[in-house]
PDB file of C-alpha atoms in Angstrom:
ATOM      1  CA  MET H   1     138.042  84.564 134.744  1.00 48.00           C
ATOM      2  CA  THR H   2     138.238  82.689 131.447  1.00 56.00           C
ATOM      3  CA  LYS H   3     138.849  84.458 128.197  1.00 59.00           C
ATOM      4  CA  PRO H   4     135.308  84.002 126.779  1.00 66.00           C
ATOM      5  CA  ASN H   5     133.819  85.318 130.007  1.00 78.00           C
ATOM      6  CA  PHE H   6     136.234  88.241 129.983  1.00 76.00           C
ATOM      7  CA  PHE H   7     135.169  89.262 126.479  1.00 77.00           C
ATOM      8  CA  GLU H   8     131.479  88.786 127.246  1.00 83.00           C
ATOM      9  CA  ASP H   9     131.857  90.838 130.418  1.00 84.00           C
ATOM     10  CA  MET H  10     133.785  93.540 128.544  1.00 81.00           C
ATOM     11  CA  GLN H  11     131.127  93.626 125.815  1.00 83.00           C
ATOM     12  CA  ALA H  12     128.329  93.898 128.378  1.00 85.00           C
ATOM     13  CA  LYS H  13     130.098  96.741 130.171  1.00 83.00           C
ATOM     14  CA  MET H  14     130.740  98.594 126.907  1.00 80.00           C
ATOM     15  CA  GLN H  15     127.118  98.164 125.861  1.00 81.00           C
ATOM     16  CA  GLN H  16     125.943  99.470 129.222  1.00 81.00           C
ATOM     17  CA  ALA H  17     128.301 102.443 128.967  1.00 77.00           C
ATOM     18  CA  ILE H  18     126.993 103.267 125.492  1.00 73.00           C
ATOM     19  CA  GLU H  19     123.372 102.983 126.628  1.00 74.00           C
ATOM     20  CA  ASN H  20     124.034 105.312 129.560  1.00 74.00           C
ATOM     21  CA  SER H  21     126.000 107.830 127.520  1.00 74.00           C
ATOM     22  CA  PRO H  22     124.673 110.801 125.545  1.00 78.00           C
ATOM     23  CA  VAL H  23     125.446 108.846 122.366  1.00 71.00           C
ATOM     24  CA  LYS H  24     122.112 107.043 122.653  1.00 71.00           C
ATOM     25  CA  ASP H  25     120.215 110.340 122.980  1.00 77.00           C
ATOM     26  CA  ILE H  26     122.112 111.820 120.042  1.00 81.00           C
ATOM     27  CA  GLU H  27     121.298 108.759 117.962  1.00 79.00           C
ATOM     28  CA  LYS H  28     117.589 109.053 118.798  1.00 81.00           C
ATOM     29  CA  ASN H  29     117.576 112.773 117.960  1.00 82.00           C
ATOM     30  CA  VAL H  30     119.392 112.258 114.657  1.00 82.00           C
ATOM     31  CA  LYS H  31     116.990 109.467 113.678  1.00 85.00           C
ATOM     32  CA  ALA H  32     114.003 111.671 114.521  1.00 86.00           C
ATOM     33  CA  MET H  33     115.411 114.594 112.521  1.00 85.00           C
ATOM     34  CA  MET H  34     116.159 112.374 109.535  1.00 84.00           C
ATOM     35  CA  SER H  35     112.692 110.823 109.678  1.00 84.00           C
ATOM     36  CA  GLN H  36     111.104 114.267 109.640  1.00 82.00           C
ATOM     37  CA  GLY H  37     113.322 115.347 106.752  1.00 80.00           C
ATOM     38  CA  PHE H  38     112.523 112.243 104.729  1.00 77.00           C
ATOM     39  CA  ALA H  39     108.811 112.665 105.437  1.00 78.00           C
ATOM     40  CA  LYS H  40     108.942 116.103 103.783  1.00 80.00           C
ATOM     41  CA  LEU H  41     110.556 114.681 100.632  1.00 79.00           C
ATOM     42  CA  ASP H  42     108.617 112.923  97.913  1.00 80.00           C
ATOM     43  CA  LEU H  43     110.256 109.505  98.336  1.00 82.00           C
ATOM     44  CA  VAL H  44     109.064 105.991  97.590  1.00 85.00           C
ATOM     45  CA  THR H  45     109.947 102.753  99.297  1.00 88.00           C
ATOM     46  CA  ARG H  46     112.252 100.242  97.656  1.00 92.00           C
ATOM     47  CA  GLU H  47     109.277  97.887  97.258  1.00 95.00           C
ATOM     48  CA  GLU H  48     107.242 100.550  95.426  1.00 94.00           C
ATOM     49  CA  PHE H  49     110.241 101.349  93.224  1.00 95.00           C
ATOM     50  CA  ASP H  50     110.768  97.671  92.332  1.00 96.00           C
ATOM     51  CA  ILE H  51     107.082  97.251  91.461  1.00 97.00           C
ATOM     52  CA  GLN H  52     107.144 100.296  89.196  1.00 96.00           C
ATOM     53  CA  ALA H  53     110.352  99.041  87.564  1.00 97.00           C
ATOM     54  CA  GLN H  54     108.600  95.737  86.786  1.00 97.00           C
ATOM     55  CA  VAL H  55     105.581  97.558  85.353  1.00 97.00           C
ATOM     56  CA  LEU H  56     107.891  99.687  83.209  1.00 97.00           C
ATOM     57  CA  ALA H  57     109.749  96.611  81.937  1.00 97.00           C
ATOM     58  CA  LYS H  58     106.477  94.901  80.959  1.00 98.00           C
ATOM     59  CA  THR H  59     105.219  98.073  79.272  1.00 98.00           C
ATOM     60  CA  ARG H  60     108.487  98.444  77.379  1.00 98.00           C
ATOM     61  CA  ALA H  61     108.268  94.824  76.170  1.00 97.00           C
ATOM     62  CA  LYS H  62     104.701  95.374  74.960  1.00 98.00           C
ATOM     63  CA  LEU H  63     105.720  98.594  73.218  1.00 98.00           C
ATOM     64  CA  ASP H  64     108.605  96.828  71.447  1.00 97.00           C
ATOM     65  CA  ALA H  65     106.229  94.076  70.301  1.00 97.00           C
ATOM     66  CA  LEU H  66     103.713  96.632  69.028  1.00 97.00           C
ATOM     67  CA  GLU H  67     106.408  98.585  67.178  1.00 97.00           C
ATOM     68  CA  LEU H  68     107.549  95.386  65.492  1.00 97.00           C
ATOM     69  CA  ARG H  69     103.973  94.503  64.541  1.00 97.00           C
ATOM     70  CA  VAL H  70     103.370  97.982  63.090  1.00 97.00           C
ATOM     71  CA  ALA H  71     106.583  97.713  61.051  1.00 96.00           C
ATOM     72  CA  GLN H  72     105.453  94.324  59.724  1.00 96.00           C
ATOM     73  CA  LEU H  73     102.028  95.664  58.792  1.00 96.00           C
ATOM     74  CA  GLU H  74     103.561  98.697  57.082  1.00 95.00           C
ATOM     75  CA  ALA H  75     105.908  96.444  55.109  1.00 94.00           C
ATOM     76  CA  ALA H  76     103.027  94.185  54.070  1.00 93.00           C
ATOM     77  CA  GLU H  77     100.970  97.210  53.019  1.00 92.00           C
ATOM     78  CA  ALA H  78     103.892  98.591  51.017  1.00 90.00           C
ATOM     79  CA  GLU H  79     104.272  95.257  49.186  1.00 90.00           C
ATOM     80  CA  ARG H  80     100.577  95.218  48.294  1.00 90.00           C
ATOM     81  CA  ASN H  81     100.707  98.760  46.926  1.00 85.00           C
ATOM     82  CA  GLN H  82     103.672  98.092  44.607  1.00 84.00           C
ATOM     83  CA  PRO H  83     102.781  97.585  40.936  1.00 72.00           C
TER      84      PRO H  83
END
């Protein structure tokens, strides 16, 4: 048996042993329990979070621009009202 075949055979046997062991059942049960737990929480997906972060960034940029414009208008009004 050549070395590559030995390692491939060993890997296949280990994979088969893992699939036939209780580890696979435990993994399935843990995943199911975690899925149920996460379903009860008020979580959002990463995609939804990223979209909301983009919306917030755009809103913040608009707010900064509006604040600057208001400051400019207030300064212009103050200059007009000076004697």
